[in-house]
Short mmCIF file of C-alpha atoms in Angstrom, two decimals:
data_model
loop_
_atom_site.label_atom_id
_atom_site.label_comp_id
_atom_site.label_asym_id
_atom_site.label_seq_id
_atom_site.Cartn_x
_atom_site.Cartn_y
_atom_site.Cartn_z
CA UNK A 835 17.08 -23.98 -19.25
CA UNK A 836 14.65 -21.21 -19.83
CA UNK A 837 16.29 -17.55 -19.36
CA UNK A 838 14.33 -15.45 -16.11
CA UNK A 839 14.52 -12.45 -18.35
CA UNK A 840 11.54 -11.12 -19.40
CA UNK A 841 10.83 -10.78 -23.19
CA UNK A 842 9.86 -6.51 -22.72
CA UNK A 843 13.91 -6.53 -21.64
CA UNK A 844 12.30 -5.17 -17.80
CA UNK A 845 14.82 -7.42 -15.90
CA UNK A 846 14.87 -11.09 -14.31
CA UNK A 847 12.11 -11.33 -12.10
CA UNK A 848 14.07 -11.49 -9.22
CA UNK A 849 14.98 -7.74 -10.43
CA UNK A 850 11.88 -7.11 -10.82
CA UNK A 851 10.75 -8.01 -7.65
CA UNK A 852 13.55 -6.13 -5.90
CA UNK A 853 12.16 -2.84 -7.41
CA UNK A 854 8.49 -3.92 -5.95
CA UNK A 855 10.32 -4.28 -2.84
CA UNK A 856 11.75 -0.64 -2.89
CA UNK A 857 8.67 1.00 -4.30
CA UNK A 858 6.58 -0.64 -1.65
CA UNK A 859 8.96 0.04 0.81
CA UNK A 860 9.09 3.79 0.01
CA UNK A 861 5.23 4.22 0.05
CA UNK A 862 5.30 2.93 3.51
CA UNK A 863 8.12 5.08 4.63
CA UNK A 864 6.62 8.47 2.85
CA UNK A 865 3.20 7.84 4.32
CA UNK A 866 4.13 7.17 8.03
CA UNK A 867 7.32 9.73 8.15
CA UNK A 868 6.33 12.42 5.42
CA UNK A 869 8.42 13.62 2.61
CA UNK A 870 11.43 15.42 4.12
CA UNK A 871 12.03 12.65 6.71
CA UNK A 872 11.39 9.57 4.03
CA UNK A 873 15.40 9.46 2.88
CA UNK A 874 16.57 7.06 0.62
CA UNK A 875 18.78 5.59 4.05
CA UNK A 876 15.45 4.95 5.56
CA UNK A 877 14.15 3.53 2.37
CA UNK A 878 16.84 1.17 2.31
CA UNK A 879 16.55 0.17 5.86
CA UNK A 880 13.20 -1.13 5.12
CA UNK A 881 14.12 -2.98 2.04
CA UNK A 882 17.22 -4.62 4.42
CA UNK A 883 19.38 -3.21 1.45
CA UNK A 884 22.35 -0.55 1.02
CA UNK A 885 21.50 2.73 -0.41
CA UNK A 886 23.85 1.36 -3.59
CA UNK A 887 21.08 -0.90 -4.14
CA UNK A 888 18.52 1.78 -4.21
CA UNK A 889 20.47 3.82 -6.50
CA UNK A 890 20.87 0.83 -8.42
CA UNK A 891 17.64 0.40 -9.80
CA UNK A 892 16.63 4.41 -8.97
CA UNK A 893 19.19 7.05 -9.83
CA UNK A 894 18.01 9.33 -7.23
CA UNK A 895 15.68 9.74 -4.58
CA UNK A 896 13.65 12.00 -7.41
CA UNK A 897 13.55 9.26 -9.91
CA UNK A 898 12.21 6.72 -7.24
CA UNK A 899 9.06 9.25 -5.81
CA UNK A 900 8.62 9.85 -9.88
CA UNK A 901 8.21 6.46 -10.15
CA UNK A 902 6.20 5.87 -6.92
CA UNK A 903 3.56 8.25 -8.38
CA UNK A 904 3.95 6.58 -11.65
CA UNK A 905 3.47 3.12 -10.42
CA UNK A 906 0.42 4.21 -7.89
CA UNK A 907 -1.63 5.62 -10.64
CA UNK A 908 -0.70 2.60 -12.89
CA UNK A 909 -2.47 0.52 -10.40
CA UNK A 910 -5.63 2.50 -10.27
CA UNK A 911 -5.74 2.81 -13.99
CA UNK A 912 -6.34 -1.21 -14.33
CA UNK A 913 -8.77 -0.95 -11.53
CA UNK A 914 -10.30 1.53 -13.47
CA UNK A 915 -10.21 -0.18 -16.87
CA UNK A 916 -11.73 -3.00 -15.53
CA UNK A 917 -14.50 -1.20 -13.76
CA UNK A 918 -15.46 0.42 -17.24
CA UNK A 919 -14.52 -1.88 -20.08
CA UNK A 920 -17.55 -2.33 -22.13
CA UNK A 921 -19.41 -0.90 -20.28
CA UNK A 922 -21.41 2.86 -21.69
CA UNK A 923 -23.09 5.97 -20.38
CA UNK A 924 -24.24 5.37 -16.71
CA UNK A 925 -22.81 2.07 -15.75
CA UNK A 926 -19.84 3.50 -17.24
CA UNK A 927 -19.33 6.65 -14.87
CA UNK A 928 -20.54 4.49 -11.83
CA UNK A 929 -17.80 2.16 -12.44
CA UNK A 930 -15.36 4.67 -13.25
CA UNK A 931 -16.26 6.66 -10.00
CA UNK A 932 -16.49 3.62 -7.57
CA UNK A 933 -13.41 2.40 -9.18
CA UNK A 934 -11.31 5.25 -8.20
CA UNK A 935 -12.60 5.57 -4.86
CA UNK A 936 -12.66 1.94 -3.71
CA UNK A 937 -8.86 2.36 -4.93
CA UNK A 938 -8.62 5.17 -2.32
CA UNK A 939 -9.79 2.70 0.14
CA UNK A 940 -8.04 0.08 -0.83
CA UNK A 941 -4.55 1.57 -0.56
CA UNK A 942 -4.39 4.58 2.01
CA UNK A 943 -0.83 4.38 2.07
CA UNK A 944 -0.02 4.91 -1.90
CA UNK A 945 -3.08 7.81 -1.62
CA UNK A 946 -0.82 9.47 1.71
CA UNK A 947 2.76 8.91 -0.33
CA UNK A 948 1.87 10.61 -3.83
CA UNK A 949 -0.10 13.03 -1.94
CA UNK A 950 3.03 13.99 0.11
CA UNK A 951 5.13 13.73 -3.23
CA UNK A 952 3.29 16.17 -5.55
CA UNK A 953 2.71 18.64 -2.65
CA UNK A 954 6.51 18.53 -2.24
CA UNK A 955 8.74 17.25 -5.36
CA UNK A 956 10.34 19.58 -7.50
CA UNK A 957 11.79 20.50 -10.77
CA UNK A 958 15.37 22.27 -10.87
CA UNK A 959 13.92 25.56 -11.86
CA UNK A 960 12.11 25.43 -7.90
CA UNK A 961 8.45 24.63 -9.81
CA UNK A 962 6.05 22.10 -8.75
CA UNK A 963 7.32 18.70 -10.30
CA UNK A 964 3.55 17.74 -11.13
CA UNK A 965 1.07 20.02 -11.91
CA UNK A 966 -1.93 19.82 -14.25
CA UNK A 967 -1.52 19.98 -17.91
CA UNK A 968 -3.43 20.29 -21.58
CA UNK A 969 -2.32 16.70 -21.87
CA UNK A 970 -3.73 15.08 -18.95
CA UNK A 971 -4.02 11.47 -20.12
CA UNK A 972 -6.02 10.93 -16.41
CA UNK A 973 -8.97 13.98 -17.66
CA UNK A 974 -8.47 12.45 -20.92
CA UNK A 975 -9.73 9.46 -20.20
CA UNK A 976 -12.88 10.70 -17.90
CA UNK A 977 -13.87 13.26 -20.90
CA UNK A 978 -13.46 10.41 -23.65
CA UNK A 979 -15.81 8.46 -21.10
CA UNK A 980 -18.31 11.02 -21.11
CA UNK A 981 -18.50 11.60 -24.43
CA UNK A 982 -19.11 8.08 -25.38
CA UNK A 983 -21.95 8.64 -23.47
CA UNK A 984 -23.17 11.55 -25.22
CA UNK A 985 -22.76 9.88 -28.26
CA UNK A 986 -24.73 6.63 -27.17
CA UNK A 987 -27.66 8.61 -26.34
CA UNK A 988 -27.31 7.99 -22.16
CA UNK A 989 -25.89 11.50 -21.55
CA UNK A 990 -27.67 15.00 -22.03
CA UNK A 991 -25.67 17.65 -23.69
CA UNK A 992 -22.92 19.24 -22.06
CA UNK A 993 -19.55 20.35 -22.08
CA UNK A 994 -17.50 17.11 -21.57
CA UNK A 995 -14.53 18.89 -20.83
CA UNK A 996 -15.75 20.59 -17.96
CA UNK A 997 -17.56 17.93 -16.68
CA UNK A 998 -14.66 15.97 -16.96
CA UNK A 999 -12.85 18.44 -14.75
CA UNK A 1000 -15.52 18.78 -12.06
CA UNK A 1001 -15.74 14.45 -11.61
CA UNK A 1002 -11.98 14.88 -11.58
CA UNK A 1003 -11.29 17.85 -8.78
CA UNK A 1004 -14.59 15.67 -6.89
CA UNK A 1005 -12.61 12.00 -6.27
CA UNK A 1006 -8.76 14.54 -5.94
CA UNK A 1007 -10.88 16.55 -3.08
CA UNK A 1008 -11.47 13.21 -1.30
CA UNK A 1009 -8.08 11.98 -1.68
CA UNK A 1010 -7.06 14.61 0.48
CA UNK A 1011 -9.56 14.09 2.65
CA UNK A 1012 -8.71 10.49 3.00
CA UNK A 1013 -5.28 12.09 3.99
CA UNK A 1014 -6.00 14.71 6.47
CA UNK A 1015 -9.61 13.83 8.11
CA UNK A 1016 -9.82 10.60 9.95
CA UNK A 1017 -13.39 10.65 10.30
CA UNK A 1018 -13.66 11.12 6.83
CA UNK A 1019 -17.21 8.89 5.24
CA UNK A 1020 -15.76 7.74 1.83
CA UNK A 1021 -18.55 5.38 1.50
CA UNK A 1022 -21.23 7.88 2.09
CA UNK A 1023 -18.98 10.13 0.14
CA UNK A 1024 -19.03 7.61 -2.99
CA UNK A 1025 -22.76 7.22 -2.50
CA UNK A 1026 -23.34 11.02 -2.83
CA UNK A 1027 -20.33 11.48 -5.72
CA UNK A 1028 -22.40 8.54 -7.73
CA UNK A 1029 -26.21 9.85 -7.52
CA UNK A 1030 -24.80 13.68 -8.05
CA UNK A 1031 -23.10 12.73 -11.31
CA UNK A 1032 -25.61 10.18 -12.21
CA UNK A 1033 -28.43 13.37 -12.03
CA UNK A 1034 -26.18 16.10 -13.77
CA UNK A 1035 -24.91 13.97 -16.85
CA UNK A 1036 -28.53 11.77 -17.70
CA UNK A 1037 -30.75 12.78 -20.29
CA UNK A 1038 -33.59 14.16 -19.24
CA UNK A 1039 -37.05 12.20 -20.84
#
């Protein structure tokens, strides 16, 4: 009889599943109730498990809204990698772009929960728990992108770094608009996002 265990040690898959549960379930409880009123009781409730379980797999309600962010921007990193794998220059940032926005569409709920998170979580010293850092592997990514570019001939000269950072702040502005504005466009939105980046990064004949 074959073991249920997966080989990368993660757990049996009916662990595994479990945590999906409790993730899932504490998007949907941050998003409709907010931070302060998501509590791990509540959490539990919606998983129909005890707050033992929950601690179980999460050592504190910290470690599980870590690990919602985590897991949210682990999903929209495959959609993104496979928006722009082998793909260069233009069709590149297009897919990159639509990629992270369709993702913002796609899954309002994750977008309202780690909004609600990094506003909110943090550290022991009092200090934001996220904040933006040198080592971004997110900007990374979008500047590696856009030098590639550069390098294939499909993008004029500029400062990838600050580009990077503009594209970047662009798709984070409408993730809070997603959040707060219910008459928010984020088709038109994408539309304008694509042909604005598409004119300000292509090489001029």
């Amino acid at each position: 009889m074959r073991s249920t265990r997966e080989p990368d040690g993660a757990g049996t898959f009916t662990e595994r599943a479990r945590r999906e549960q409790i993730l899932a379930c504490a998007v949907e409880a941050i998003a409709e109730l907010g931070y302060g009123r998501a509590s791990l009781a509540e959490i539990a409730r919606r998983a129909g498990v005890s707050k033992g379980v929950v601690s179980y797999y999460f050592p504190g309600k910290d470690r599980l809204l870590e690990q919602v962010v985590a897991d949210v921007y682990a999903r929209a990193g495959a959609a993104v990698a496979e928006a722009t794998t082998g793909r260069t220059g233009t069709a590149a940032l297009r897919g990159y772009l639509e990629a992270n926005l369709g993702f913002l569409a796609g899954h309002p709920a994750g977008i309202r929960a780690v909004t609600e998170i990094v506003m909110n979580l943090r550290g022991s010293d009092g200090a934001p728990r996220f904040t933006p850092t040198e080592a971004d592997p997110v900007l990374a990514h979008l500047e590696q992108l856009l030098r590639d570019g550069q390098r294939a001939g499909e993008f004029r000269d500029f400062d990838a770094r600050s580009m990077a950072v503009l594209l970047r702040g662009a798709i984070d502005t409408a993730s809070g608009r997603l959040v707060t504005d219910p008459g928010f466009d984020l088709a038109a939105y994408t539309r304008e996002l694509v042909g604005t980046a598409e004119l300000a990064t292509r090489r001029t004949p």
